Amino acid sequence: MESQHPLDHLHHSNHSPRDSMVLASLALLASQISVNLGAAVAKNLFGVLGVEAITAFRVGFSALLLLAVFRPWRFPLTGRDVVNLLVYGTMMGMMNLLIYRAFERIPIGIAVAIEVSGPLLVALLSSRRPRNIGACALAGFGLYILLPLNHLLPLNQLLPLNSGAPPLDPVGVAYAFGAAACWALYIVFGKRASHLRGGQAVAWGMLVASLFIVPIGAACVDASVLTPAIALVGLAIAVLSSAVPYSLEMAALRGLPQGLFGMLSSAAPAVSALAAMLILGERLNAMQWIAIGCIVLASAGSATSARKS
C-alpha cells in the first residue's frame, strides 16, 4: 500500500472543514516565516555571489530536495496537469528572481508589500463580498502609501511621518511589481495543480523553475567564490526559502479558497519587515509601518469572513 505524505492530512483527513481551514492557515503562516527568514539570510550574500547565483542556489537545491522527498514521478499526470505545472513552475522561478532583484534595491518589507498586490488582485477577482472588497481597498491604500506616487494625496500634511525618508529605487519597485504579477499567476495555476498528491505539484514546479534559473545563475557567478561554506549557506537558503515554504503553501492552497489564500498572503509584508529588521537591521519609518499595518488589517478582516467564503 502506498504510504501517505504528512502534508496530505490537510486534504485527506477527518478534520471538519473549519479545522482544515485553520490548519491550512497555520501552514501558510509558517510558510511566510520560513521564506522571509531565508530572504533575509540571502540578502547578506548578494554582494558575494550576486542575485542570479543566489536564486540559482535557492531554486536548484530546492528542486533536488523536493524531488528526493516527494518522488513525484510515482504518479501519472494528465496533459492539463503538465500545462498547469509548466506555468506554475515558470512563474515560481521568475517570482524568485524578480523579488531578489527588488530586495537588492529596496527594503525587504517594502518589496514584499508591493509584491502582495498580485495576491490582492487574485482575491479581488475571486470574491464579490463587500467585506473582502473593502479589505482589498484597505490593503491597496496601504500599498499606495509606500509608492513614490503618494505625493498626489497630501498625506504628509495629514500625517507628517514620512519626512526624510529616502526615495524608493524605481527599478526596485518595478522588479517588485513584476514579482507581483508572477505571484498572481503562481496562485492561480498552483490552485489548479493543488489536487495532485502530496508534494507532487511543488516538486515538478520547482524542477521547471530550476531548468532556466540554474543556467542563468551559473553563467553569472564567479566560480572562485564557491566554497563549501557558501554551498552550505545556499542549501540553508533553499530549505528556508523554497523547499519548506512552497510545500506548506501547496498544502494551504489545497485547504483554502483561492481568494482567501490571496488575502491571507497579504500578511507577508509584516513578517518580512520584522525578519529584515531582526537579521539585517532594516528599519522602516512610521508611515511605512502604517502602510504595512493597513495591509495586515486587511488580511485579518478577510480571515474573519473565512467561514462565509
CSV table of C-alpha atoms in Angstrom, one decimal:
chain,number,residue,atom,x,y,z
A,1,MET,CA,0.0,0.0,0.0
A,2,GLU,CA,1.4,3.4,-0.9
A,3,SER,CA,2.4,5.5,2.1
A,4,GLN,CA,0.9,8.9,2.5
A,5,HIS,CA,2.9,12.0,2.9
A,6,PRO,CA,2.4,14.0,6.1
A,7,LEU,CA,1.1,17.1,4.2
A,8,ASP,CA,-1.7,15.0,2.8
A,9,HIS,CA,-3.6,15.2,6.1
A,10,LEU,CA,-4.8,18.7,5.1
A,11,HIS,CA,-6.7,17.1,2.2
A,12,HIS,CA,-7.3,13.5,3.1
A,13,SER,CA,-8.3,13.8,6.8
A,14,ASN,CA,-11.3,13.5,9.0
A,15,HIS,CA,-10.9,17.1,10.2
A,16,SER,CA,-14.0,19.3,10.0
A,17,PRO,CA,-14.0,22.0,7.3
A,18,ARG,CA,-13.3,24.6,9.9
A,19,ASP,CA,-10.4,22.7,11.4
A,20,SER,CA,-8.9,22.0,8.0
A,21,MET,CA,-9.1,25.7,7.2
A,22,VAL,CA,-7.3,26.6,10.5
A,23,LEU,CA,-4.6,24.0,9.7
A,24,ALA,CA,-4.2,25.4,6.2
A,25,SER,CA,-4.0,29.0,7.5
A,26,LEU,CA,-1.2,27.9,10.0
A,27,ALA,CA,0.6,26.2,7.2
A,28,LEU,CA,0.5,29.5,5.2
A,29,LEU,CA,1.8,31.5,8.3
A,30,ALA,CA,4.7,29.0,8.8
A,31,SER,CA,5.5,29.3,5.1
A,32,GLN,CA,5.7,33.1,5.4
A,33,ILE,CA,8.0,33.0,8.4
A,34,SER,CA,10.3,30.5,6.7
A,35,VAL,CA,10.5,32.2,3.4
A,36,ASN,CA,11.3,35.6,4.9
A,37,LEU,CA,14.0,34.3,7.2
A,38,GLY,CA,15.6,32.7,4.1
A,39,ALA,CA,15.3,36.0,2.2
A,40,ALA,CA,17.0,38.0,5.0
A,41,VAL,CA,19.9,35.5,5.0
A,42,ALA,CA,20.1,35.5,1.2
A,43,LYS,CA,20.4,39.3,1.1
A,44,ASN,CA,23.6,39.1,3.1
A,45,LEU,CA,25.2,37.2,0.2
A,46,PHE,CA,24.1,39.3,-2.7
A,47,GLY,CA,27.4,41.2,-2.7
A,48,VAL,CA,29.3,37.9,-2.7
A,49,LEU,CA,27.5,35.8,-5.2
A,50,GLY,CA,25.1,38.1,-7.0
A,51,VAL,CA,21.3,37.8,-7.2
A,52,GLU,CA,21.2,35.3,-10.1
A,53,ALA,CA,23.5,32.9,-8.3
A,54,ILE,CA,21.7,33.1,-5.0
A,55,THR,CA,18.4,32.5,-6.9
A,56,ALA,CA,20.0,29.5,-8.6
A,57,PHE,CA,21.1,28.1,-5.3
A,58,ARG,CA,17.7,28.5,-3.8
A,59,VAL,CA,15.8,27.0,-6.8
A,60,GLY,CA,18.4,24.3,-7.7
A,61,PHE,CA,18.8,22.9,-4.2
A,62,SER,CA,15.1,23.1,-3.6
A,63,ALA,CA,14.3,21.1,-6.7
A,64,LEU,CA,16.8,18.4,-5.7
A,65,LEU,CA,15.4,18.2,-2.1
A,66,LEU,CA,11.7,18.2,-3.2
A,67,LEU,CA,12.3,15.6,-5.9
A,68,ALA,CA,14.1,13.3,-3.4
A,69,VAL,CA,11.4,13.7,-0.7
A,70,PHE,CA,8.2,13.6,-2.8
A,71,ARG,CA,9.3,11.4,-5.8
A,72,PRO,CA,6.6,12.9,-8.0
A,73,TRP,CA,7.3,10.5,-10.9
A,74,ARG,CA,5.4,7.8,-9.0
A,75,PHE,CA,2.0,9.3,-10.0
A,76,PRO,CA,0.8,9.9,-13.6
A,77,LEU,CA,0.0,13.4,-14.9
A,78,THR,CA,-2.7,14.4,-17.4
A,79,GLY,CA,-2.0,16.8,-20.3
A,80,ARG,CA,-3.8,19.5,-18.4
A,81,ASP,CA,-1.7,18.9,-15.3
A,82,VAL,CA,1.5,19.2,-17.4
A,83,VAL,CA,0.4,22.6,-18.8
A,84,ASN,CA,-0.6,23.9,-15.3
A,85,LEU,CA,2.7,22.7,-13.8
A,86,LEU,CA,4.8,24.4,-16.6
A,87,VAL,CA,3.1,27.7,-16.0
A,88,TYR,CA,3.2,27.3,-12.2
A,89,GLY,CA,6.9,26.4,-12.3
A,90,THR,CA,7.9,29.2,-14.7
A,91,MET,CA,6.1,31.8,-12.5
A,92,MET,CA,7.7,30.3,-9.4
A,93,GLY,CA,11.2,30.8,-11.0
A,94,MET,CA,10.5,34.3,-12.3
A,95,MET,CA,9.0,35.3,-8.9
A,96,ASN,CA,12.1,34.2,-7.1
A,97,LEU,CA,14.4,36.1,-9.5
A,98,LEU,CA,12.4,39.3,-9.6
A,99,ILE,CA,11.8,39.6,-5.9
A,100,TYR,CA,15.5,39.0,-5.1
A,101,ARG,CA,16.3,41.8,-7.7
A,102,ALA,CA,13.9,44.0,-5.7
A,103,PHE,CA,15.5,43.1,-2.4
A,104,GLU,CA,18.8,44.2,-3.7
A,105,ARG,CA,17.5,47.8,-4.3
A,106,ILE,CA,14.7,48.4,-1.7
A,107,PRO,CA,14.0,47.2,1.8
A,108,ILE,CA,12.6,43.7,2.0
A,109,GLY,CA,9.4,44.6,3.8
A,110,ILE,CA,8.5,47.3,1.2
A,111,ALA,CA,9.4,44.9,-1.7
A,112,VAL,CA,7.1,42.3,-0.3
A,113,ALA,CA,4.3,44.8,0.4
A,114,ILE,CA,4.4,45.7,-3.3
A,115,GLU,CA,4.6,42.1,-4.3
A,116,VAL,CA,1.4,41.2,-2.5
A,117,SER,CA,-0.5,43.3,-5.0
A,118,GLY,CA,-0.5,40.1,-7.0
A,119,PRO,CA,-2.5,38.1,-4.4
A,120,LEU,CA,-4.7,41.1,-3.7
A,121,LEU,CA,-5.7,41.2,-7.4
A,122,VAL,CA,-6.4,37.5,-7.3
A,123,ALA,CA,-8.5,38.0,-4.1
A,124,LEU,CA,-10.5,40.9,-5.7
A,125,LEU,CA,-11.2,38.9,-8.8
A,126,SER,CA,-12.2,35.8,-6.8
A,127,SER,CA,-14.6,37.4,-4.4
A,128,ARG,CA,-17.6,39.7,-4.7
A,129,ARG,CA,-18.4,40.0,-1.0
A,130,PRO,CA,-18.4,43.6,0.3
A,131,ARG,CA,-16.2,42.8,3.3
A,132,ASN,CA,-13.5,41.3,1.1
A,133,ILE,CA,-13.7,44.1,-1.4
A,134,GLY,CA,-13.3,46.6,1.4
A,135,ALA,CA,-10.3,44.6,2.8
A,136,CYS,CA,-8.7,44.8,-0.7
A,137,ALA,CA,-9.3,48.5,-0.7
A,138,LEU,CA,-7.7,49.0,2.7
A,139,ALA,CA,-4.7,46.9,1.6
A,140,GLY,CA,-4.5,48.8,-1.6
A,141,PHE,CA,-4.4,52.1,0.3
A,142,GLY,CA,-1.5,50.7,2.4
A,143,LEU,CA,0.3,49.8,-0.7
A,144,TYR,CA,-0.4,53.3,-2.2
A,145,ILE,CA,1.3,54.9,0.8
A,146,LEU,CA,4.5,53.0,0.1
A,147,LEU,CA,4.8,54.1,-3.5
A,148,PRO,CA,6.5,57.2,-4.8
A,149,LEU,CA,3.2,58.4,-6.3
A,150,ASN,CA,1.7,59.2,-2.9
A,151,HIS,CA,2.5,62.9,-3.4
A,152,LEU,CA,-0.7,63.0,-5.4
A,153,LEU,CA,-2.5,62.9,-2.0
A,154,PRO,CA,-1.3,65.3,0.7
A,155,LEU,CA,-0.6,62.5,3.2
A,156,ASN,CA,2.5,64.3,4.5
A,157,GLN,CA,0.3,67.2,5.6
A,158,LEU,CA,-2.2,65.0,7.3
A,159,LEU,CA,0.3,62.5,8.8
A,160,PRO,CA,3.8,64.1,8.7
A,161,LEU,CA,5.6,60.9,9.4
A,162,ASN,CA,7.5,60.3,6.2
A,163,SER,CA,9.8,63.2,6.2
A,164,GLY,CA,13.4,62.5,5.5
A,165,ALA,CA,12.7,59.0,4.1
A,166,PRO,CA,14.9,58.2,1.2
A,167,PRO,CA,13.1,57.7,-2.1
A,168,LEU,CA,12.5,54.2,-3.3
A,169,ASP,CA,14.6,53.0,-6.2
A,170,PRO,CA,12.1,52.9,-9.2
A,171,VAL,CA,13.8,49.9,-10.7
A,172,GLY,CA,13.5,48.0,-7.5
A,173,VAL,CA,9.8,49.0,-7.4
A,174,ALA,CA,9.4,47.7,-11.0
A,175,TYR,CA,11.0,44.4,-10.1
A,176,ALA,CA,8.6,44.0,-7.1
A,177,PHE,CA,5.6,44.6,-9.3
A,178,GLY,CA,7.0,42.1,-11.8
A,179,ALA,CA,7.2,39.6,-8.9
A,180,ALA,CA,3.6,40.5,-8.0
A,181,ALA,CA,2.4,39.6,-11.5
A,182,CYS,CA,4.2,36.2,-11.2
A,183,TRP,CA,2.8,35.6,-7.8
A,184,ALA,CA,-0.7,36.1,-9.0
A,185,LEU,CA,-0.3,33.6,-11.8
A,186,TYR,CA,1.5,31.3,-9.4
A,187,ILE,CA,-1.6,31.3,-7.1
A,188,VAL,CA,-4.0,30.6,-10.0
A,189,PHE,CA,-2.0,27.8,-11.6
A,190,GLY,CA,-0.9,26.4,-8.2
A,191,LYS,CA,-4.5,26.1,-7.2
A,192,ARG,CA,-5.3,24.2,-10.4
A,193,ALA,CA,-2.4,21.8,-9.6
A,194,SER,CA,-3.1,21.5,-5.9
A,195,HIS,CA,-5.2,18.4,-6.3
A,196,LEU,CA,-2.1,16.4,-7.1
A,197,ARG,CA,-0.9,14.0,-4.4
A,198,GLY,CA,1.5,15.1,-1.7
A,199,GLY,CA,4.2,17.5,-2.9
A,200,GLN,CA,4.0,16.3,-6.5
A,201,ALA,CA,3.0,19.7,-7.8
A,202,VAL,CA,5.6,21.7,-5.9
A,203,ALA,CA,8.3,19.2,-6.8
A,204,TRP,CA,7.6,19.3,-10.5
A,205,GLY,CA,7.1,23.1,-10.4
A,206,MET,CA,10.5,23.7,-8.7
A,207,LEU,CA,12.1,21.4,-11.3
A,208,VAL,CA,10.6,23.5,-14.1
A,209,ALA,CA,11.9,26.7,-12.4
A,210,SER,CA,15.4,25.3,-12.0
A,211,LEU,CA,15.6,24.4,-15.7
A,212,PHE,CA,16.0,28.0,-16.6
A,213,ILE,CA,17.1,29.7,-13.3
A,214,VAL,CA,20.1,27.5,-12.7
A,215,PRO,CA,21.7,28.1,-16.1
A,216,ILE,CA,21.3,31.8,-15.6
A,217,GLY,CA,22.9,31.7,-12.2
A,218,ALA,CA,25.8,29.5,-13.4
A,219,ALA,CA,26.5,32.0,-16.2
A,220,CYS,CA,26.7,34.9,-13.8
A,221,VAL,CA,28.6,33.5,-10.8
A,222,ASP,CA,32.3,33.8,-10.2
A,223,ALA,CA,33.4,30.2,-9.6
A,224,SER,CA,36.3,31.3,-7.3
A,225,VAL,CA,33.9,32.3,-4.6
A,226,LEU,CA,32.1,29.0,-4.5
A,227,THR,CA,33.5,27.5,-1.2
A,228,PRO,CA,31.9,24.6,0.8
A,229,ALA,CA,30.7,27.1,3.4
A,230,ILE,CA,28.9,29.1,0.7
A,231,ALA,CA,27.4,26.0,-0.6
A,232,LEU,CA,26.1,25.1,2.8
A,233,VAL,CA,24.6,28.5,3.2
A,234,GLY,CA,23.0,28.2,-0.2
A,235,LEU,CA,21.5,24.9,0.9
A,236,ALA,CA,20.1,26.5,4.1
A,237,ILE,CA,18.6,29.3,1.9
A,238,ALA,CA,17.0,26.7,-0.3
A,239,VAL,CA,15.4,24.9,2.7
A,240,LEU,CA,14.1,28.1,4.4
A,241,SER,CA,13.1,30.0,1.2
A,242,SER,CA,11.7,27.3,-1.1
A,243,ALA,CA,11.6,23.7,0.0
A,244,VAL,CA,9.7,24.2,3.2
A,245,PRO,CA,7.5,27.2,2.4
A,246,TYR,CA,6.4,26.0,-1.1
A,247,SER,CA,5.4,22.6,0.3
A,248,LEU,CA,3.4,24.4,3.1
A,249,GLU,CA,1.9,26.8,0.6
A,250,MET,CA,0.7,23.9,-1.6
A,251,ALA,CA,-1.0,22.4,1.5
A,252,ALA,CA,-2.6,25.8,2.2
A,253,LEU,CA,-3.7,26.1,-1.4
A,254,ARG,CA,-5.4,22.7,-1.1
A,255,GLY,CA,-7.2,23.7,2.1
A,256,LEU,CA,-8.2,27.3,1.4
A,257,PRO,CA,-10.3,29.1,-1.2
A,258,GLN,CA,-8.2,30.8,-3.8
A,259,GLY,CA,-9.4,34.3,-2.8
A,260,LEU,CA,-8.8,33.7,0.9
A,261,PHE,CA,-5.3,32.4,0.2
A,262,GLY,CA,-4.5,35.6,-1.7
A,263,MET,CA,-5.8,37.8,1.1
A,264,LEU,CA,-4.0,35.9,3.9
A,265,SER,CA,-0.8,36.1,1.9
A,266,SER,CA,-1.0,39.9,2.3
A,267,ALA,CA,0.3,39.5,5.9
A,268,ALA,CA,3.7,38.7,4.4
A,269,PRO,CA,5.0,42.3,4.4
A,270,ALA,CA,4.8,42.5,8.2
A,271,VAL,CA,6.5,39.1,8.6
A,272,SER,CA,9.2,40.1,6.1
A,273,ALA,CA,9.7,43.6,7.6
A,274,LEU,CA,10.2,42.1,11.0
A,275,ALA,CA,12.6,39.4,9.7
A,276,ALA,CA,14.7,42.1,7.9
A,277,MET,CA,14.7,44.3,11.0
A,278,LEU,CA,15.9,41.5,13.2
A,279,ILE,CA,18.5,40.0,10.8
A,280,LEU,CA,19.6,42.9,8.6
A,281,GLY,CA,18.8,45.9,10.7
A,282,GLU,CA,16.5,47.3,8.1
A,283,ARG,CA,14.2,49.8,9.8
A,284,LEU,CA,11.1,51.3,8.3
A,285,ASN,CA,9.8,54.7,9.2
A,286,ALA,CA,6.4,55.4,10.8
A,287,MET,CA,4.5,56.0,7.6
A,288,GLN,CA,5.8,52.7,6.1
A,289,TRP,CA,4.7,50.8,9.2
A,290,ILE,CA,1.2,52.4,8.9
A,291,ALA,CA,1.1,51.2,5.3
A,292,ILE,CA,2.0,47.7,6.3
A,293,GLY,CA,-0.4,47.9,9.2
A,294,CYS,CA,-3.2,48.6,6.7
A,295,ILE,CA,-2.3,45.5,4.7
A,296,VAL,CA,-2.2,43.3,7.8
A,297,LEU,CA,-5.6,44.7,9.0
A,298,ALA,CA,-7.0,43.9,5.5
A,299,SER,CA,-5.7,40.3,5.9
A,300,ALA,CA,-7.2,40.0,9.4
A,301,GLY,CA,-10.5,41.3,8.0
A,302,SER,CA,-10.6,38.6,5.3
A,303,ALA,CA,-9.8,35.9,7.9
A,304,THR,CA,-12.9,36.8,9.9
A,305,SER,CA,-15.1,36.0,6.9
A,306,ALA,CA,-13.4,32.7,6.1
A,307,ARG,CA,-16.4,30.6,7.0
A,308,LYS,CA,-18.5,32.6,4.5
A,309,SER,CA,-16.0,32.4,1.6
